[in-house]
mmCIF file of C-alpha atoms and ligand atoms in Angstrom:
data_model
loop_
_atom_site.group_PDB
_atom_site.id
_atom_site.type_symbol
_atom_site.label_atom_id
_atom_site.label_comp_id
_atom_site.label_asym_id
_atom_site.label_seq_id
_atom_site.Cartn_x
_atom_site.Cartn_y
_atom_site.Cartn_z
ATOM 1 C CA MET B 1 0.000 0.000 0.000
ATOM 2 C CA SER B 2 1.086 3.642 -0.325
ATOM 3 C CA PRO B 3 2.231 5.292 2.929
ATOM 4 C CA PRO B 4 -0.794 6.464 4.966
ATOM 5 C CA GLN B 5 -1.353 10.233 4.883
ATOM 6 C CA GLY B 6 -3.502 12.645 6.856
ATOM 7 C CA SER B 7 -3.973 14.245 10.246
ATOM 8 C CA LEU B 8 -3.688 12.083 13.323
ATOM 9 C CA LYS B 9 -7.460 11.743 13.458
ATOM 10 C CA GLU B 10 -7.592 10.769 9.780
ATOM 11 C CA LEU B 11 -4.787 8.259 10.304
ATOM 12 C CA ARG B 12 -6.642 6.728 13.254
ATOM 13 C CA ASP B 13 -9.803 6.357 11.147
ATOM 14 C CA LEU B 14 -7.837 4.840 8.266
ATOM 15 C CA ALA B 15 -6.028 2.441 10.591
ATOM 16 C CA LEU B 16 -9.369 1.137 11.886
ATOM 17 C CA ARG B 17 -9.932 -0.300 8.409
ATOM 18 C CA CYS B 18 -6.374 -1.519 7.804
ATOM 19 C CA HIS B 19 -6.255 -4.947 6.129
ATOM 20 C CA ASP B 20 -2.610 -4.785 5.058
ATOM 21 C CA CYS B 21 -1.655 -7.922 6.984
ATOM 22 C CA PRO B 22 -3.835 -10.799 8.233
ATOM 23 C CA LEU B 23 -3.861 -9.722 11.907
ATOM 24 C CA TRP B 24 -7.060 -7.656 11.565
ATOM 25 C CA LYS B 25 -9.090 -10.813 10.822
ATOM 26 C CA HIS B 26 -9.032 -12.207 14.352
ATOM 27 C CA ALA B 27 -8.490 -9.068 16.424
ATOM 28 C CA THR B 28 -11.435 -7.150 17.880
ATOM 29 C CA GLN B 29 -10.178 -3.789 16.635
ATOM 30 C CA THR B 30 -7.155 -1.697 15.700
ATOM 31 C CA VAL B 31 -5.399 -0.255 18.740
ATOM 32 C CA PHE B 32 -4.066 3.090 17.537
ATOM 33 C CA GLY B 33 -1.901 5.496 19.564
ATOM 34 C CA LYS B 34 -3.351 7.765 22.212
ATOM 35 C CA GLY B 35 -2.284 11.104 23.653
ATOM 36 C CA PRO B 36 -1.891 14.780 22.805
ATOM 37 C CA ALA B 37 -1.655 15.344 19.043
ATOM 38 C CA HIS B 38 1.653 17.207 19.359
ATOM 39 C CA ALA B 39 3.109 15.652 22.478
ATOM 40 C CA PRO B 40 6.854 16.348 22.776
ATOM 41 C CA MET B 41 7.428 12.798 24.017
ATOM 42 C CA MET B 42 6.295 9.537 22.416
ATOM 43 C CA LEU B 43 6.391 6.073 23.994
ATOM 44 C CA VAL B 44 6.267 3.084 21.653
ATOM 45 C CA GLY B 45 5.372 -0.390 22.922
ATOM 46 C CA GLU B 46 5.246 -3.670 21.049
ATOM 47 C CA GLN B 47 1.721 -4.863 20.308
ATOM 48 C CA PRO B 48 -1.655 -4.755 22.064
ATOM 49 C CA GLY B 49 -2.631 -7.494 24.520
ATOM 50 C CA LEU B 50 -5.994 -8.958 25.474
ATOM 51 C CA GLN B 51 -7.254 -5.923 27.409
ATOM 52 C CA GLU B 52 -6.029 -3.447 24.807
ATOM 53 C CA ASP B 53 -7.802 -5.492 22.122
ATOM 54 C CA ALA B 54 -11.053 -5.206 24.084
ATOM 55 C CA SER B 55 -10.752 -1.505 24.942
ATOM 56 C CA GLY B 56 -9.066 -0.203 21.777
ATOM 57 C CA GLU B 57 -6.458 1.708 23.823
ATOM 58 C CA PRO B 58 -2.756 1.006 24.345
ATOM 59 C CA PHE B 59 -1.341 -0.112 27.690
ATOM 60 C CA VAL B 60 -4.528 -0.542 29.708
ATOM 61 C CA GLY B 61 -3.772 -4.096 31.007
ATOM 62 C CA PRO B 62 -1.187 -5.368 33.534
ATOM 63 C CA ALA B 63 1.777 -4.015 31.515
ATOM 64 C CA GLY B 64 0.034 -0.632 31.433
ATOM 65 C CA ALA B 65 -0.459 -0.686 35.213
ATOM 66 C CA LEU B 66 3.258 -1.321 35.722
ATOM 67 C CA LEU B 67 4.122 1.359 33.178
ATOM 68 C CA ASP B 68 1.878 3.845 35.018
ATOM 69 C CA ARG B 69 3.625 3.048 38.316
ATOM 70 C CA ALA B 70 7.080 3.511 36.738
ATOM 71 C CA LEU B 71 6.010 6.747 34.986
ATOM 72 C CA HIS B 72 4.667 8.083 38.271
ATOM 73 C CA GLU B 73 7.914 7.201 40.075
ATOM 74 C CA ALA B 74 9.929 8.888 37.343
ATOM 75 C CA GLY B 75 7.747 12.001 37.583
ATOM 76 C CA LEU B 76 6.256 11.661 34.117
ATOM 77 C CA ASP B 77 2.541 12.273 33.587
ATOM 78 C CA ARG B 78 1.001 9.810 31.122
ATOM 79 C CA ALA B 79 -1.478 12.486 30.051
ATOM 80 C CA HIS B 80 1.421 14.462 28.561
ATOM 81 C CA VAL B 81 2.868 11.713 26.373
ATOM 82 C CA TYR B 82 1.663 10.062 23.179
ATOM 83 C CA ILE B 83 1.628 6.276 23.608
ATOM 84 C CA THR B 84 1.442 3.827 20.749
ATOM 85 C CA ASN B 85 2.654 0.404 19.637
ATOM 86 C CA ALA B 86 4.895 -0.928 16.871
ATOM 87 C CA VAL B 87 2.067 -3.286 15.824
ATOM 88 C CA LYS B 88 -1.565 -2.183 16.032
ATOM 89 C CA HIS B 89 -3.476 -5.469 16.289
ATOM 90 C CA PHE B 90 -3.636 -8.159 18.979
ATOM 91 C CA LYS B 91 -2.124 -11.440 17.804
ATOM 92 C CA TYR B 92 -2.897 -14.616 19.696
ATOM 93 C CA GLU B 93 -3.249 -18.365 19.568
ATOM 94 C CA LEU B 94 -6.262 -20.203 20.966
ATOM 95 C CA ARG B 95 -5.771 -22.630 23.879
ATOM 96 C CA GLY B 96 -9.248 -23.918 24.473
ATOM 97 C CA LYS B 97 -11.212 -20.723 24.876
ATOM 98 C CA ARG B 98 -8.210 -18.677 26.002
ATOM 99 C CA ARG B 99 -6.519 -16.261 23.628
ATOM 100 C CA LEU B 100 -2.795 -16.361 24.396
ATOM 101 C CA HIS B 101 -0.516 -13.566 23.233
ATOM 102 C CA LYS B 102 1.619 -14.415 20.181
ATOM 103 C CA ARG B 103 4.431 -12.224 18.909
ATOM 104 C CA ALA B 104 3.829 -10.559 15.521
ATOM 105 C CA ASN B 105 6.267 -11.910 12.948
ATOM 106 C CA ALA B 106 8.836 -9.850 11.035
ATOM 107 C CA ALA B 107 6.554 -9.335 8.000
ATOM 108 C CA GLU B 108 3.641 -8.141 10.189
ATOM 109 C CA GLN B 109 5.983 -5.798 12.057
ATOM 110 C CA ALA B 110 7.400 -4.396 8.811
ATOM 111 C CA ILE B 111 3.949 -3.769 7.314
ATOM 112 C CA CYS B 112 2.723 -2.000 10.458
ATOM 113 C CA ARG B 113 5.782 0.268 10.511
ATOM 114 C CA GLU B 114 3.998 2.494 7.978
ATOM 115 C CA TRP B 115 1.551 3.476 10.723
ATOM 116 C CA LEU B 116 4.270 4.184 13.234
ATOM 117 C CA ALA B 117 6.109 6.314 10.670
ATOM 118 C CA ALA B 118 2.865 8.204 9.968
ATOM 119 C CA GLU B 119 2.276 8.816 13.690
ATOM 120 C CA LEU B 120 5.849 10.135 14.030
ATOM 121 C CA ARG B 121 5.305 12.409 11.052
ATOM 122 C CA GLU B 122 2.095 13.883 12.493
ATOM 123 C CA VAL B 123 2.923 14.075 16.217
ATOM 124 C CA ARG B 124 6.494 15.259 15.558
ATOM 125 C CA PRO B 125 7.791 14.410 19.045
ATOM 126 C CA GLN B 126 11.188 15.695 20.138
ATOM 127 C CA ARG B 127 11.931 12.411 21.906
ATOM 128 C CA VAL B 128 10.897 8.802 21.454
ATOM 129 C CA LEU B 129 11.196 5.984 23.977
ATOM 130 C CA ALA B 130 10.987 2.425 22.649
ATOM 131 C CA LEU B 131 9.636 -0.069 25.176
ATOM 132 C CA GLY B 132 11.047 -3.533 24.488
ATOM 133 C CA ALA B 133 13.039 -5.156 21.708
ATOM 134 C CA MET B 134 10.363 -5.064 19.000
ATOM 135 C CA ALA B 135 9.938 -1.298 19.276
ATOM 136 C CA ALA B 136 13.689 -0.719 19.665
ATOM 137 C CA GLN B 137 14.442 -2.732 16.544
ATOM 138 C CA ALA B 138 11.806 -0.810 14.574
ATOM 139 C CA PHE B 139 13.915 2.301 15.178
ATOM 140 C CA PHE B 140 17.483 1.051 15.516
ATOM 141 C CA GLY B 141 17.579 -2.123 13.423
ATOM 142 C CA THR B 142 17.617 -5.806 14.254
ATOM 143 C CA SER B 143 21.134 -5.822 15.714
ATOM 144 C CA PHE B 144 20.050 -3.529 18.574
ATOM 145 C CA GLN B 145 20.336 -5.224 21.969
ATOM 146 C CA LEU B 146 18.462 -3.898 24.964
ATOM 147 C CA THR B 147 20.784 -5.503 27.496
ATOM 148 C CA MET B 148 23.742 -3.574 26.079
ATOM 149 C CA SER B 149 22.089 -0.342 25.016
ATOM 150 C CA HIS B 150 18.978 0.427 27.073
ATOM 151 C CA GLY B 151 19.014 3.940 28.499
ATOM 152 C CA ARG B 152 21.393 5.203 25.812
ATOM 153 C CA TRP B 153 20.435 8.191 23.643
ATOM 154 C CA LEU B 154 20.579 7.791 19.876
ATOM 155 C CA ARG B 155 19.522 10.230 17.193
ATOM 156 C CA LEU B 156 17.206 9.090 14.425
ATOM 157 C CA SER B 157 17.724 10.311 10.877
ATOM 158 C CA GLY B 158 14.734 12.675 11.217
ATOM 159 C CA GLY B 159 16.553 14.469 14.078
ATOM 160 C CA ILE B 160 14.456 12.868 16.833
ATOM 161 C CA ASP B 161 16.329 11.840 19.981
ATOM 162 C CA ALA B 162 15.495 8.281 20.896
ATOM 163 C CA MET B 163 16.170 5.743 23.588
ATOM 164 C CA ALA B 164 15.049 2.210 24.406
ATOM 165 C CA THR B 165 14.247 0.550 27.701
ATOM 166 C CA TRP B 166 12.722 -2.643 29.068
ATOM 167 C CA HIS B 167 9.182 -3.487 28.165
ATOM 168 C CA PRO B 168 6.925 -3.490 31.271
ATOM 169 C CA SER B 169 5.850 -7.072 30.386
ATOM 170 C CA SER B 170 9.446 -8.255 30.526
ATOM 171 C CA VAL B 171 9.643 -6.785 34.053
ATOM 172 C CA LEU B 172 6.434 -8.656 34.944
ATOM 173 C CA ARG B 173 7.813 -11.912 33.475
ATOM 174 C CA SER B 174 11.083 -11.745 35.465
ATOM 175 C CA ILE B 175 12.128 -15.157 36.735
ATOM 176 C CA ASN B 176 12.557 -14.073 40.348
ATOM 177 C CA ARG B 177 12.015 -11.141 42.701
ATOM 178 C CA ASP B 178 15.602 -9.859 42.419
ATOM 179 C CA THR B 179 15.481 -9.739 38.611
ATOM 180 C CA HIS B 180 12.071 -8.090 38.778
ATOM 181 C CA ASP B 181 13.259 -5.379 41.167
ATOM 182 C CA HIS B 182 16.471 -4.792 39.213
ATOM 183 C CA ARG B 183 14.700 -4.469 35.854
ATOM 184 C CA TYR B 184 11.974 -2.303 37.314
ATOM 185 C CA GLN B 185 14.600 0.040 38.756
ATOM 186 C CA GLN B 186 16.365 0.189 35.378
ATOM 187 C CA LEU B 187 13.028 1.032 33.726
ATOM 188 C CA VAL B 188 12.440 3.885 36.202
ATOM 189 C CA ASP B 189 16.031 5.132 35.798
ATOM 190 C CA ASP B 190 15.694 5.068 31.997
ATOM 191 C CA LEU B 191 12.382 6.941 32.208
ATOM 192 C CA ARG B 192 14.078 9.582 34.369
ATOM 193 C CA ALA B 193 16.916 9.892 31.836
ATOM 194 C CA PHE B 194 14.351 10.112 29.052
ATOM 195 C CA MET B 195 12.615 12.971 30.833
ATOM 196 C CA ALA B 196 15.872 14.778 31.501
ATOM 197 C CA GLY B 197 16.808 14.704 27.789
ATOM 198 C CA PRO B 198 19.923 13.778 25.824
ATOM 199 C CA GLU B 199 23.356 14.790 27.045
ATOM 200 C CA HIS B 200 25.555 12.665 24.812
ATOM 201 C CA VAL B 201 23.830 11.852 21.574
ATOM 202 C CA HIS B 202 25.494 9.277 19.351
ATOM 203 C CA ALA B 203 24.639 9.574 15.684
ATOM 204 C CA VAL B 204 23.115 6.488 14.130
ATOM 205 C CA SER B 205 22.444 5.999 10.477
ATOM 206 C CA VAL B 206 18.884 4.900 9.922
ATOM 207 C CA VAL B 207 18.290 3.259 6.611
ATOM 208 C CA GLY B 208 15.559 1.501 4.657
ATOM 209 C CA ARG B 209 12.024 1.249 5.926
ATOM 210 C CA ARG B 210 12.643 1.793 9.605
ATOM 211 C CA ALA B 211 10.155 3.908 11.505
ATOM 212 C CA GLY B 212 12.510 6.789 12.322
HETATM 213 N N1 URA A 1 2.105 -4.417 25.590
HETATM 214 C C1 URA A 1 2.389 -3.532 24.594
HETATM 215 O O1 URA A 1 3.471 -3.558 24.035
HETATM 216 N N2 URA A 1 1.475 -2.662 24.249
HETATM 217 C C2 URA A 1 0.286 -2.583 24.829
HETATM 218 O O2 URA A 1 -0.497 -1.736 24.439
HETATM 219 C C3 URA A 1 0.010 -3.496 25.876
HETATM 220 C C4 URA A 1 0.917 -4.404 26.229
#
């Protein structure tokens, strides 16, 4: 398809009817980004979960509750940021009657990147924070590793300062209490650094169809 065009509201309406990959067939609805139309800060998660699929809004389930707690601790007000996802539909596999989260594949991620690029173009944030590997790789490429590079400022080709940190779900899935507490603290520290802004920005070349 040609890259989606229009105001944020028009993009949201268009995205509701997006059939560019098969994920729309089994999801309840498109989960588009939410927040002020020209927010200076944008947070990008991975893909909607069960609750987001039902409500149509990003980060309203358990990962969203943890994100809210971390944002509050870091002194960031969710109402002031635009929050979206790298992929806009819930993907799952059925186990009996339960719908269990399934990661979008590389083709689905690549197709959905058009929407993320369109949101970036319209919102024009000064800073972007990628939550988790899928979002980070949409901006920085598939060789990006969160363990090595979370909390580090990079500059996207469009001049936007960007950083990646742990996804709230990966904090929730920690194998023990110590790992949980450590990751959660890193998430809060990265959110604080994100709020404070870039001090040492390393140039990165962004090529091809990446979102930045
Ligand atoms: N995880 C995400 O990455 N995004 C959501 O909206 C919810 C959970």
